[in-house]
């Protein structure tokens, strides 16, 4: 969601503020702005819509200044307008804000009574007025911010700029992440490390309740951090390995396409970080998982939740472990029963999803073990968990998750094998077969990607429809859900995923010649049943696209001779562990090419944000 950038330098910062905001675009936003100090006073430029509009404004009315803050806003309180765009500023202070001020309504009422004049509908503006009042009472900028933070409730990250302070920024974190960067002569604030890539290698992540004062005295940068109790603290310095290459599109038209094509590598990297294929053994992140438990509870949102659904099939079948899969936003507000014996597994690409974080807090309060699978290593969820396993997907910039999802599946498959081995629930022969199939997986995916012309061709049909149905059974049912989600979020075509066996219980009423039905049907234990469901939809005139393997394709051709499918796409052979990973690729490519043909904003689909930090 919203993005924050801040820079103190000895040269003009406005171009670099815009560059930082450009790198934060992937988080999702609908307006943007920057503010600097010029001749001691606060000056700002803001624009509704894409960053290009703000760049035009800055080109027409350049902004001077060696110190500044910038923001990409994803609207929560107040519509998408220039007046609601951050920075919120008056003569005294400018502020940018990620998150939500929960008690803003009562604060606003009091501020208006004290004479504050509001120029926006945002919750952020209350922070600006409170800090201003405290500074008028004679407090220093730091004390004014500290006092203001004691009055506001919610989850947020804030960066402040003050009149007559052209060498100092203040940053504060409660709930939403903030990272600081320092070079020999410059200081930076970012809502994530990606914002600061190319400028700094050493980062410092603020912790809950921290307030940081960043000062550049002549050429000497200094950061002072006080914790929630007001004590001066040192936070560890971390090296970032995010390179500008890793966050550029390269030769691809979109980040999403680049990320789909990166999967042979990201899957291989993730596998190698967890298992040794040669000697069929596990590496330390998996070996560390040694706490006894009686069942598993998987908690996640969106695509990550679907990864959890796949894992339920795996853990139950191969390791004989009872698994519940929970949507974080529901779990956190239910009254779950904690038995102290449950391993809670959180799956999250960003590691910042607010509902998943709240669910983790609830679990910790009830003294159960928390294991998280995250892609962003310094994220809040990673830091709050008892055990963490990192997916090696690298930065995922496209809003629609692709390579992070398959990397999550790889981690879950490896965990499943570990538990199955410990519980002796799979034979030595199966064990070796699974390892060998893992070894072949990146190659199979490369082969599939080399033949991506077929997805392009299928997209010419799909981009003309208004609705689509995805069907799968067993481990491929969650992939049908993921296929429908991918299509709807980037192409805006309404799509639903169903377990094929549920069709007769309602959705079959939707079938007519205008309804494409996309079926995921490897020749597995569920194949025959799925094929019967295909016959049922073909008989009702649906246009059916089936993804299967060689054995399945033969049987489908034989059995659907009279009612031909629109297309049968033959994928490499798979097993229960590799099929959901392999069958994810076609649904990603189909969604991508369909959206691309429709001309939608594939990487930043409307209304969506990469990291969902509000409820
Ligand atoms: C869909 C998508 C979302 C995320 C969800 C959870 O393509 O990306 O559904 O999966 O918002 O996000 P994380 O995994 O960051 O917790």
Coordinates of C-alpha atoms and ligand atoms in Angstrom, one line a residue:
X1 CA 0.0 0.0 0.0
X2 CA 1.2 3.6 0.5
X3 CA 5.0 4.2 0.1
X4 CA 7.3 6.6 1.9
X5 CA 10.6 8.1 0.9
X6 CA 12.8 10.6 2.7
X7 CA 16.2 12.0 1.8
X8 CA 18.7 14.4 3.4
X9 CA 21.6 15.3 1.1
X10 CA 23.8 18.1 0.0
X11 CA 22.4 18.3 -3.4
X12 CA 18.8 18.8 -4.7
X13 CA 16.6 15.8 -3.7
X14 CA 13.4 16.2 -5.7
X15 CA 14.5 14.0 -8.7
X16 CA 15.7 11.3 -6.3
X17 CA 12.5 11.5 -4.3
X18 CA 10.6 10.8 -7.5
X19 CA 13.0 8.0 -8.4
X20 CA 12.3 6.4 -5.0
X21 CA 8.6 6.8 -5.4
X22 CA 8.9 5.1 -8.8
X23 CA 10.4 2.1 -7.1
X24 CA 7.5 2.1 -4.7
X25 CA 4.9 2.1 -7.4
X26 CA 4.5 -1.6 -7.2
X27 CA 2.9 -1.3 -3.7
X28 CA -0.2 0.2 -5.3
X29 CA -1.2 3.9 -5.1
X30 CA -3.6 6.4 -6.6
X31 CA -1.9 9.8 -5.9
X32 CA 1.6 11.0 -5.0
X33 CA 3.5 14.0 -3.7
X34 CA 6.8 15.3 -2.5
X35 CA 7.8 18.2 -0.2
X36 CA 11.1 19.9 0.5
X37 CA 12.6 22.8 2.5
X38 CA 13.4 25.8 0.3
X39 CA 14.7 28.9 2.0
X40 CA 13.7 27.5 5.3
X41 CA 10.1 27.1 4.3
X42 CA 8.1 24.0 3.3
X43 CA 7.2 23.7 -0.4
X44 CA 5.4 20.7 -2.0
X45 CA 4.0 19.3 -5.3
X46 CA 1.2 16.8 -5.4
X47 CA -0.9 15.1 -8.1
X48 CA -3.8 12.7 -8.4
X49 CA -3.2 9.5 -10.4
X50 CA 0.0 8.0 -11.7
X51 CA 3.5 9.2 -10.9
X52 CA 3.9 10.6 -14.4
X53 CA 1.5 13.3 -13.5
X54 CA 3.5 14.3 -10.5
X55 CA 6.7 14.2 -12.6
X56 CA 5.0 16.6 -15.1
X57 CA 4.0 18.9 -12.3
X58 CA 7.6 18.9 -10.9
X59 CA 9.0 19.5 -14.4
X60 CA 6.6 22.5 -14.9
X61 CA 7.3 23.8 -11.3
X62 CA 10.7 22.5 -10.2
X63 CA 11.2 22.0 -6.5
X64 CA 14.5 23.0 -4.9
X65 CA 15.9 21.7 -1.6
X66 CA 18.4 19.3 -0.1
X67 CA 16.0 17.7 2.2
X68 CA 12.6 16.2 1.4
X69 CA 9.9 13.5 1.9
X70 CA 7.7 11.8 -0.7
X71 CA 4.7 9.5 -0.7
X72 CA 2.5 7.3 -2.9
X73 CA -1.0 7.2 -1.4
X74 CA -3.5 4.3 -1.6
X75 CA -6.7 6.0 -0.5
X76 CA -8.3 4.9 2.8
X77 CA -9.8 8.0 4.4
X78 CA -11.0 10.4 1.7
X79 CA -11.2 10.0 -2.0
X80 CA -8.5 10.0 -4.7
X81 CA -7.9 13.8 -5.0
X82 CA -5.0 16.1 -5.0
X83 CA -6.0 17.7 -1.7
X84 CA -6.0 14.2 -0.1
X85 CA -2.5 13.4 -1.5
X86 CA 0.4 13.4 0.9
X87 CA 2.5 15.2 2.1
X88 CA 0.0 16.9 4.3
X89 CA 1.7 20.2 5.1
X90 CA 1.2 23.6 6.7
X91 CA 3.8 26.3 7.3
X92 CA 5.3 24.4 10.2
X93 CA 5.4 20.7 9.4
X94 CA 5.0 18.3 6.5
X95 CA 4.1 14.7 7.1
X96 CA 3.7 11.5 5.0
X97 CA 1.9 8.5 6.5
X98 CA 1.3 4.8 5.8
X99 CA -1.4 3.0 7.8
X100 CA -4.4 4.2 9.6
X101 CA -5.0 6.6 12.6
X102 CA -7.9 4.8 14.2
X103 CA -9.0 7.6 16.6
X104 CA -8.8 10.3 14.0
X105 CA -12.5 11.3 14.2
X106 CA -12.4 12.2 17.9
X107 CA -9.0 13.9 17.5
X108 CA -10.3 15.9 14.5
X109 CA -13.3 17.1 16.5
X110 CA -11.0 18.4 19.3
X111 CA -8.6 20.0 16.8
X112 CA -11.4 21.8 15.1
X113 CA -12.6 23.1 18.5
X114 CA -9.0 24.5 19.0
X115 CA -9.2 26.3 15.7
X116 CA -7.5 23.9 13.3
X117 CA -8.7 24.3 9.7
X118 CA -8.7 21.0 7.7
X119 CA -8.0 21.0 4.0
X120 CA -8.3 17.3 3.4
X121 CA -10.5 14.3 4.4
X122 CA -7.5 12.2 5.5
X123 CA -6.7 10.8 8.9
X124 CA -3.1 11.9 8.4
X125 CA -4.0 15.6 8.6
X126 CA -4.8 15.2 12.3
X127 CA -1.1 14.2 12.9
X128 CA 0.0 17.4 11.2
X129 CA -2.2 19.6 13.3
X130 CA -1.3 17.9 16.6
X131 CA 2.4 18.2 15.9
X132 CA 1.9 21.8 14.9
X133 CA 0.0 22.7 18.2
X134 CA 2.7 21.0 20.3
X135 CA 5.5 23.0 18.4
X136 CA 3.5 26.2 19.0
X137 CA 3.5 25.3 22.7
X138 CA 7.3 25.4 22.5
X139 CA 8.2 21.7 22.1
X140 CA 11.1 20.7 19.9
X141 CA 10.1 18.8 16.7
X142 CA 11.2 15.5 18.4
X143 CA 9.2 16.2 21.6
X144 CA 6.2 17.4 19.5
X145 CA 6.2 14.1 17.5
X146 CA 6.7 12.0 20.6
X147 CA 3.8 13.7 22.4
X148 CA 1.6 13.4 19.2
X149 CA 2.3 9.7 18.9
X150 CA 1.2 9.2 22.5
X151 CA -2.2 10.6 21.5
X152 CA -2.8 8.7 18.3
X153 CA -4.0 5.1 18.0
X154 CA -3.6 2.7 15.1
X155 CA -0.9 1.2 12.9
X156 CA 1.3 3.6 11.0
X157 CA 4.7 4.7 9.7
X158 CA 5.3 8.4 9.5
X159 CA 8.0 10.8 8.2
X160 CA 8.2 14.5 9.1
X161 CA 9.8 17.6 7.7
X162 CA 10.0 20.8 9.6
X163 CA 10.2 24.5 8.7
X164 CA 13.6 26.0 9.4
X165 CA 15.1 22.6 9.9
X166 CA 16.8 21.9 6.6
X167 CA 19.1 19.2 8.0
X168 CA 16.6 17.0 10.0
X169 CA 13.9 14.4 9.3
X170 CA 12.0 12.5 11.9
X171 CA 10.6 9.0 11.2
X172 CA 8.3 6.9 13.4
X173 CA 7.0 3.4 13.3
X174 CA 4.1 1.6 14.9
X175 CA 2.7 -1.3 13.0
X176 CA 3.9 -0.4 9.5
X177 CA 7.6 -0.9 8.6
X178 CA 10.2 1.8 8.0
X179 CA 13.8 1.4 7.1
X180 CA 16.6 3.9 7.4
X181 CA 19.7 4.1 5.2
X182 CA 23.0 6.0 5.6
X183 CA 26.0 6.7 3.4
X184 CA 29.0 8.8 4.2
X185 CA 27.1 12.0 3.4
X186 CA 23.4 11.2 3.0
X187 CA 20.5 9.9 4.9
X188 CA 17.4 8.0 3.7
X189 CA 14.0 6.8 4.9
X190 CA 12.0 4.2 3.0
X191 CA 8.9 2.2 3.6
X192 CA 10.9 -0.8 2.3
X193 CA 14.4 -1.6 1.2
X194 CA 13.4 -1.5 -2.5
X195 CA 12.8 2.2 -2.2
X196 CA 16.4 2.7 -1.3
X197 CA 18.0 0.2 -3.7
X198 CA 21.0 1.7 -5.5
X199 CA 21.6 4.4 -2.9
X200 CA 22.5 2.4 0.2
X201 CA 23.8 -1.0 1.0
X202 CA 23.5 -0.8 4.8
X203 CA 20.1 -0.5 6.3
X204 CA 18.6 -0.2 9.8
X205 CA 15.0 -1.3 10.4
X206 CA 13.0 0.6 13.0
X207 CA 11.2 -1.5 15.6
X208 CA 7.8 -1.1 17.1
X209 CA 7.4 2.3 18.8
X210 CA 10.7 3.7 17.6
X211 CA 11.2 7.3 16.7
X212 CA 14.3 8.2 14.7
X213 CA 15.9 11.6 14.3
X214 CA 18.1 11.8 11.1
X215 CA 20.4 14.7 11.0
X216 CA 23.1 15.8 8.5
X217 CA 25.5 18.2 10.3
X218 CA 27.7 19.7 7.6
X219 CA 28.6 16.4 5.9
X220 CA 28.2 14.2 8.9
X221 CA 25.1 12.0 8.9
X222 CA 23.7 10.9 12.3
X223 CA 20.7 8.7 13.3
X224 CA 19.4 8.7 16.9
X225 CA 16.7 6.2 17.7
X226 CA 14.5 6.3 20.8
X227 CA 12.3 3.3 21.6
X228 CA 8.7 3.3 22.8
X229 CA 9.8 4.2 26.3
X230 CA 11.9 7.1 25.1
X231 CA 15.2 5.3 25.7
X232 CA 18.0 5.9 23.2
X233 CA 18.7 2.5 21.5
X234 CA 20.9 1.0 18.8
X235 CA 19.2 -1.1 16.1
X236 CA 21.2 -3.7 14.2
X237 CA 22.6 -2.7 10.8
X238 CA 21.7 -5.1 7.9
X239 CA 23.2 -5.4 4.5
X240 CA 20.7 -5.4 1.6
X241 CA 21.2 -7.7 -1.4
X242 CA 18.5 -6.0 -3.4
X243 CA 20.1 -4.8 -6.6
X244 CA 18.7 -2.4 -9.2
X245 CA 18.7 -5.3 -11.6
X246 CA 16.5 -7.4 -9.3
X247 CA 13.9 -4.7 -9.4
X248 CA 14.0 -3.7 -13.0
X249 CA 11.8 -5.2 -15.8
X250 CA 14.8 -6.0 -18.0
X251 CA 13.6 -6.9 -21.5
X252 CA 10.1 -7.9 -20.3
X253 CA 7.0 -5.8 -21.0
X254 CA 5.8 -6.2 -17.4
X255 CA 7.2 -7.2 -14.0
X256 CA 4.6 -10.0 -13.9
X257 CA 5.8 -11.6 -17.0
X258 CA 9.4 -11.3 -15.9
X259 CA 8.5 -12.9 -12.6
X260 CA 6.6 -15.7 -14.3
X261 CA 9.7 -16.4 -16.4
X262 CA 12.0 -16.3 -13.3
X263 CA 10.3 -19.3 -11.7
X264 CA 12.7 -22.0 -12.9
X265 CA 15.4 -20.1 -11.0
X266 CA 13.4 -19.1 -7.9
X267 CA 12.0 -22.6 -7.5
X268 CA 15.5 -24.0 -7.9
X269 CA 16.9 -21.5 -5.4
X270 CA 14.2 -22.2 -2.9
X271 CA 14.6 -25.9 -3.2
X272 CA 18.4 -25.7 -2.8
X273 CA 18.0 -23.6 0.3
X274 CA 16.0 -26.4 2.0
X275 CA 17.1 -29.7 0.7
X276 CA 20.1 -31.4 -0.8
X277 CA 18.8 -33.4 -3.8
X278 CA 22.1 -35.4 -4.2
X279 CA 22.1 -36.9 -0.7
X280 CA 18.3 -36.6 -0.1
X281 CA 18.8 -34.6 3.1
X282 CA 17.5 -31.3 4.6
X283 CA 19.3 -28.0 5.3
X284 CA 19.3 -26.0 8.5
X285 CA 16.0 -24.0 8.1
X286 CA 14.1 -27.3 8.0
X287 CA 16.2 -29.0 10.6
X288 CA 15.5 -26.2 13.1
X289 CA 11.8 -27.2 13.0
X290 CA 12.0 -29.5 16.0
X291 CA 9.2 -28.6 18.3
X292 CA 6.7 -31.3 18.9
X293 CA 3.1 -30.6 17.8
X294 CA -0.1 -32.6 17.3
X295 CA -1.7 -30.6 14.4
X296 CA -1.0 -27.8 12.1
X297 CA -3.0 -24.6 11.6
X298 CA -2.1 -22.6 8.5
X299 CA -3.1 -19.0 8.4
X300 CA -2.8 -16.6 5.4
X301 CA -4.6 -14.3 3.0
X302 CA -5.3 -14.4 -0.8
X303 CA -2.9 -16.3 -2.9
X304 CA -0.8 -17.3 0.2
X305 CA -4.0 -18.8 1.6
X306 CA -4.3 -21.0 -1.5
X307 CA -0.8 -22.2 -1.0
X308 CA -1.9 -23.2 2.5
X309 CA -4.9 -25.1 1.0
X310 CA -2.6 -27.1 -1.2
X311 CA -0.4 -27.9 1.8
X312 CA -3.4 -29.3 3.6
X313 CA -3.8 -32.0 1.0
X314 CA 0.0 -32.7 1.1
X315 CA 0.4 -32.9 4.9
X316 CA -2.7 -35.0 5.4
X317 CA -1.9 -37.5 2.7
X318 CA 1.8 -37.8 3.0
X319 CA 2.5 -37.0 6.6
X320 CA -0.8 -38.0 8.2
X321 CA -1.1 -34.7 10.1
X322 CA -4.4 -32.9 10.8
X323 CA -4.4 -29.5 9.2
X324 CA -6.8 -26.6 9.4
X325 CA -6.4 -23.7 6.9
X326 CA -7.6 -20.3 8.1
X327 CA -8.2 -17.0 6.3
X328 CA -6.4 -14.6 8.6
X329 CA -9.1 -11.8 8.6
X330 CA -11.7 -14.4 9.8
X331 CA -9.4 -16.2 12.2
X332 CA -8.4 -13.1 14.1
X333 CA -12.0 -12.2 15.0
X334 CA -13.2 -15.7 15.8
X335 CA -12.7 -17.3 19.2
X336 CA -10.4 -20.1 18.2
X337 CA -9.6 -22.8 20.7
X338 CA -5.9 -23.1 21.6
X339 CA -4.6 -26.4 22.9
X340 CA -0.9 -25.4 23.1
X341 CA -0.1 -28.4 20.9
X342 CA -0.6 -26.8 17.5
X343 CA 2.0 -25.6 15.1
X344 CA 0.8 -22.4 13.5
X345 CA 2.1 -21.8 10.0
X346 CA 1.8 -18.3 8.6
X347 CA 2.3 -17.9 4.8
X348 CA 3.0 -14.4 3.5
X349 CA 5.0 -13.0 0.6
X350 CA 5.3 -9.4 2.1
X351 CA 5.4 -10.4 5.7
X352 CA 3.4 -7.3 6.4
X353 CA -0.2 -8.3 5.8
X354 CA -2.1 -6.7 8.7
X355 CA -4.6 -9.5 9.2
X356 CA -1.9 -12.2 9.1
X357 CA 0.2 -10.2 11.6
X358 CA -2.8 -9.8 13.9
X359 CA -3.5 -13.5 13.7
X360 CA 0.1 -14.2 14.6
X361 CA -0.2 -11.8 17.6
X362 CA -3.3 -13.7 18.8
X363 CA -1.5 -17.1 18.5
X364 CA 1.5 -15.8 20.4
X365 CA -0.7 -14.4 23.2
X366 CA -2.0 -18.0 23.5
X367 CA 1.5 -19.5 23.7
X368 CA 1.5 -21.6 20.6
X369 CA 4.4 -22.0 18.2
X370 CA 4.5 -19.8 15.1
X371 CA 6.4 -20.7 12.0
X372 CA 6.3 -18.3 9.1
X373 CA 7.1 -18.7 5.4
X374 CA 8.0 -15.2 4.1
X375 CA 9.6 -13.7 1.1
X376 CA 10.6 -10.4 2.6
X377 CA 13.2 -11.4 5.2
X378 CA 13.2 -8.3 7.4
X379 CA 9.4 -8.1 7.5
X380 CA 7.3 -7.7 10.7
X381 CA 5.9 -11.3 10.5
X382 CA 9.4 -12.8 10.0
X383 CA 10.7 -10.9 13.0
X384 CA 7.8 -11.8 15.2
X385 CA 7.8 -15.6 14.5
X386 CA 9.5 -18.4 16.5
X387 CA 10.7 -20.0 13.2
X388 CA 11.1 -18.5 9.8
X389 CA 11.6 -20.1 6.4
X390 CA 12.5 -17.7 3.6
X391 CA 11.2 -18.2 0.1
X392 CA 14.0 -17.4 -2.3
X393 CA 11.7 -15.7 -4.8
X394 CA 13.6 -12.3 -4.7
X395 CA 11.7 -9.0 -4.8
X396 CA 8.2 -9.5 -6.3
X397 CA 7.1 -6.2 -7.9
X398 CA 4.0 -7.2 -9.9
X399 CA 1.0 -6.8 -7.6
X400 CA -0.3 -10.2 -8.6
X401 CA 1.7 -12.8 -6.8
X402 CA 3.4 -15.4 -9.1
X403 CA 6.9 -16.5 -8.3
X404 CA 6.3 -16.0 -4.5
X405 CA 3.4 -18.4 -4.7
X406 CA 5.3 -21.2 -6.3
X407 CA 8.2 -20.6 -3.9
X408 CA 5.8 -20.9 -1.0
X409 CA 4.6 -24.2 -2.5
X410 CA 8.1 -25.5 -2.7
X411 CA 8.8 -24.6 1.0
X412 CA 5.5 -26.3 2.0
X413 CA 6.4 -29.4 0.0
X414 CA 9.8 -29.6 1.6
X415 CA 8.3 -29.2 5.1
X416 CA 5.8 -32.0 4.2
X417 CA 8.6 -34.3 3.2
X418 CA 10.4 -33.6 6.4
X419 CA 7.4 -34.5 8.5
X420 CA 6.6 -37.5 6.4
X421 CA 10.1 -38.8 6.9
X422 CA 10.0 -38.3 10.7
X423 CA 6.7 -40.0 10.9
X424 CA 7.6 -42.8 8.6
X425 CA 4.5 -42.2 6.6
X426 CA 6.1 -42.6 3.1
X427 CA 8.2 -45.4 1.9
X428 CA 11.9 -45.2 0.9
X429 CA 10.9 -45.6 -2.8
X430 CA 8.3 -42.7 -2.6
X431 CA 10.9 -40.6 -0.8
X432 CA 13.5 -41.0 -3.5
X433 CA 10.8 -40.5 -6.3
X434 CA 9.8 -37.2 -4.7
X435 CA 13.4 -36.0 -4.5
X436 CA 14.0 -36.9 -8.1
X437 CA 10.8 -35.1 -9.2
X438 CA 12.0 -32.0 -7.4
X439 CA 15.3 -32.2 -9.2
X440 CA 13.5 -32.2 -12.5
X441 CA 11.0 -29.5 -11.7
X442 CA 12.9 -26.4 -12.7
X443 CA 13.7 -28.0 -16.1
X444 CA 10.0 -29.0 -16.6
X445 CA 9.0 -25.4 -15.9
X446 CA 11.6 -24.1 -18.4
X447 CA 10.2 -26.4 -21.0
X448 CA 6.7 -25.2 -20.3
X449 CA 7.8 -21.6 -20.6
X450 CA 9.5 -22.2 -23.9
X451 CA 6.1 -23.2 -25.3
X452 CA 4.2 -20.2 -24.1
X453 CA 2.7 -19.4 -27.6
X454 CA -0.3 -21.6 -26.7
X455 CA -1.3 -19.4 -23.8
X456 CA -1.1 -16.3 -26.0
X457 CA -3.4 -18.1 -28.5
X458 CA -5.9 -19.1 -25.8
X459 CA -5.9 -15.6 -24.4
X460 CA -7.3 -14.3 -27.7
X461 CA -10.4 -16.2 -26.9
X462 CA -10.4 -15.5 -23.1
X463 CA -10.0 -11.7 -23.5
X464 CA -13.5 -11.6 -25.2
X465 CA -15.5 -13.2 -22.4
X466 CA -17.1 -11.7 -19.3
X467 CA -17.0 -14.7 -17.1
X468 CA -14.8 -17.9 -16.7
X469 CA -14.9 -21.0 -14.5
X470 CA -11.8 -22.8 -13.3
X471 CA -12.1 -26.4 -12.1
X472 CA -9.8 -28.8 -10.3
X473 CA -9.9 -31.6 -7.8
X474 CA -7.6 -32.5 -4.9
X475 CA -4.3 -30.6 -4.9
X476 CA -5.4 -28.8 -8.0
X477 CA -8.6 -27.4 -6.6
X478 CA -6.7 -24.6 -4.8
X479 CA -4.9 -24.0 -8.1
X480 CA -8.3 -23.5 -9.8
X481 CA -9.0 -20.9 -7.1
X482 CA -5.7 -19.3 -7.8
X483 CA -6.4 -19.3 -11.6
X484 CA -9.7 -17.5 -11.1
X485 CA -8.1 -15.0 -8.7
X486 CA -5.2 -14.3 -11.1
X487 CA -7.6 -13.7 -14.0
X488 CA -10.0 -11.5 -12.1
X489 CA -7.4 -9.3 -10.5
X490 CA -5.4 -8.4 -13.6
X491 CA -7.9 -8.7 -16.5
X492 CA -11.1 -7.7 -14.5
X493 CA -12.9 -10.7 -16.0
X494 CA -15.2 -12.3 -13.5
X495 CA -13.9 -15.7 -12.7
X496 CA -14.7 -18.4 -10.1
X497 CA -12.7 -21.5 -9.0
X498 CA -14.6 -24.7 -8.0
X499 CA -13.8 -28.2 -6.9
X500 CA -15.0 -30.0 -10.0
X501 CA -17.2 -32.2 -7.9
X502 CA -19.2 -29.2 -6.6
X503 CA -20.3 -28.3 -10.1
X504 CA -23.6 -30.1 -9.9
X505 CA -24.4 -28.4 -6.6
X506 CA -25.1 -25.1 -8.3
X507 CA -22.5 -23.6 -10.6
X508 CA -23.4 -25.9 -13.5
X509 CA -26.4 -23.6 -14.0
X510 CA -24.0 -21.0 -15.3
X511 CA -22.7 -23.2 -18.2
X512 CA -23.6 -22.1 -21.7
X513 CA -21.6 -21.6 -24.9
X514 CA -20.3 -18.3 -23.6
X515 CA -18.8 -19.7 -20.5
X516 CA -15.2 -20.9 -20.9
X517 CA -14.3 -23.7 -18.4
X518 CA -10.6 -24.1 -17.6
X519 CA -9.8 -27.5 -16.2
X520 CA -6.7 -28.6 -14.4
X521 CA -6.5 -32.4 -14.8
X522 CA -3.2 -34.2 -14.5
X523 CA -3.5 -38.0 -14.7
X524 CA -3.7 -38.4 -11.0
X525 CA -6.0 -40.2 -8.5
X526 CA -8.8 -37.6 -9.2
X527 CA -8.5 -37.7 -13.0
X528 CA -11.4 -40.0 -13.9
X529 CA -13.8 -38.0 -11.8
X530 CA -12.6 -34.8 -13.2
X531 CA -13.1 -36.2 -16.7
X532 CA -16.7 -37.1 -16.0
X533 CA -17.3 -33.4 -14.9
X534 CA -15.7 -32.3 -18.2
X535 CA -18.2 -34.5 -20.1
X536 CA -21.0 -32.8 -18.2
X537 CA -19.9 -29.3 -19.1
X538 CA -19.1 -30.2 -22.7
X539 CA -22.6 -31.7 -23.0
X540 CA -24.0 -28.2 -22.0
X541 CA -22.0 -26.5 -24.7
X542 CA -19.2 -24.9 -22.7
X543 CA -15.9 -24.1 -24.3
X544 CA -13.5 -26.3 -22.3
X545 CA -9.7 -25.7 -22.1
X546 CA -8.0 -28.6 -20.3
X547 CA -4.5 -28.7 -18.9
X548 CA -3.3 -32.3 -18.5
X549 CA -0.3 -34.5 -19.1
X550 CA 0.5 -37.0 -21.9
X551 CA -1.4 -39.9 -20.4
X552 CA -4.3 -37.7 -19.5
X553 CA -4.4 -36.1 -22.9
X554 CA -4.7 -39.5 -24.7
X555 CA -7.6 -40.5 -22.5
X556 CA -9.3 -37.1 -22.9
X557 CA -9.1 -37.3 -26.7
X558 CA -10.5 -40.8 -26.7
X559 CA -13.4 -40.0 -24.4
X560 CA -14.4 -36.6 -25.8
X561 CA -14.3 -37.5 -29.4
X562 CA -17.9 -36.4 -30.1
X563 CA -17.8 -33.2 -28.0
X564 CA -14.4 -31.8 -28.7
X565 CA -12.7 -29.5 -26.2
X566 CA -11.6 -26.1 -27.4
X567 CA -8.0 -27.0 -26.4
X568 CA -6.1 -29.6 -24.6
X569 CA -2.7 -28.5 -23.4
X570 CA -0.2 -31.2 -22.5
X571 CA 2.2 -30.4 -19.6
X572 CA 5.2 -32.5 -18.4
X573 CA 4.5 -35.4 -16.1
X574 CA 4.0 -34.6 -12.4
X575 CA 3.1 -36.2 -9.0
X576 CA 1.1 -35.0 -6.1
X577 CA 3.9 -32.7 -4.9
X578 CA 5.0 -31.2 -8.2
X579 CA 1.6 -31.0 -10.0
X580 CA 0.2 -27.9 -8.1
X581 CA 3.5 -26.1 -8.8
X582 CA 3.6 -27.0 -12.5
X583 CA -0.1 -26.4 -13.1
X584 CA 0.2 -22.9 -11.7
X585 CA 2.3 -21.8 -14.6
X586 CA -0.5 -22.2 -17.3
X587 CA -3.0 -20.3 -15.2
X588 CA -0.5 -17.4 -14.6
X589 CA 0.4 -17.2 -18.3
X590 CA -3.3 -17.3 -19.3
X591 CA -4.2 -14.5 -17.0
X592 CA -1.2 -12.5 -18.0
X593 CA -1.7 -12.7 -21.8
X594 CA -5.5 -12.1 -21.4
X595 CA -4.9 -9.0 -19.3
X596 CA -2.2 -7.8 -21.7
X597 CA -4.5 -8.2 -24.7
X598 CA -7.3 -6.3 -22.8
X599 CA -4.7 -3.5 -22.2
X600 CA -5.2 -3.4 -18.4
X601 CA -2.5 -2.2 -16.0
X602 CA -1.0 -5.7 -15.4
X603 CA 1.6 -4.8 -12.8
X604 CA -0.6 -2.4 -10.8
X605 CA -4.2 -3.5 -11.3
X606 CA -6.9 -1.0 -10.2
X607 CA -7.7 -0.8 -6.5
X608 CA -5.0 -3.4 -5.5
X609 CA -1.9 -3.0 -3.4
X610 CA 1.1 -5.3 -3.0
X611 CA 1.3 -5.3 0.7
X612 CA -2.1 -5.0 2.5
X613 CA -1.3 -3.0 5.6
X614 CA -4.9 -1.9 6.4
X615 CA -7.8 -4.1 7.4
Ligands
LIG1 C1 -2.9 -12.0 -5.3 C2 -2.1 -11.6 -4.2 C3 -2.8 -11.4 -2.9 C4 -1.8 -11.7 -1.7 C5 -2.5 -11.4 -0.4 C6 -1.6 -11.8 0.8 O1 -2.2 -12.1 -6.4 O2 -1.0 -11.3 -4.3 O3 -3.9 -12.2 -2.8 O4 -1.5 -13.1 -1.8 O5 -2.7 -10.0 -0.3 O6 -0.4 -11.2 0.7 P1 0.9 -11.7 1.5 O7 1.3 -13.0 0.9 O8 1.9 -10.6 1.3 O9 0.5 -11.8 2.9

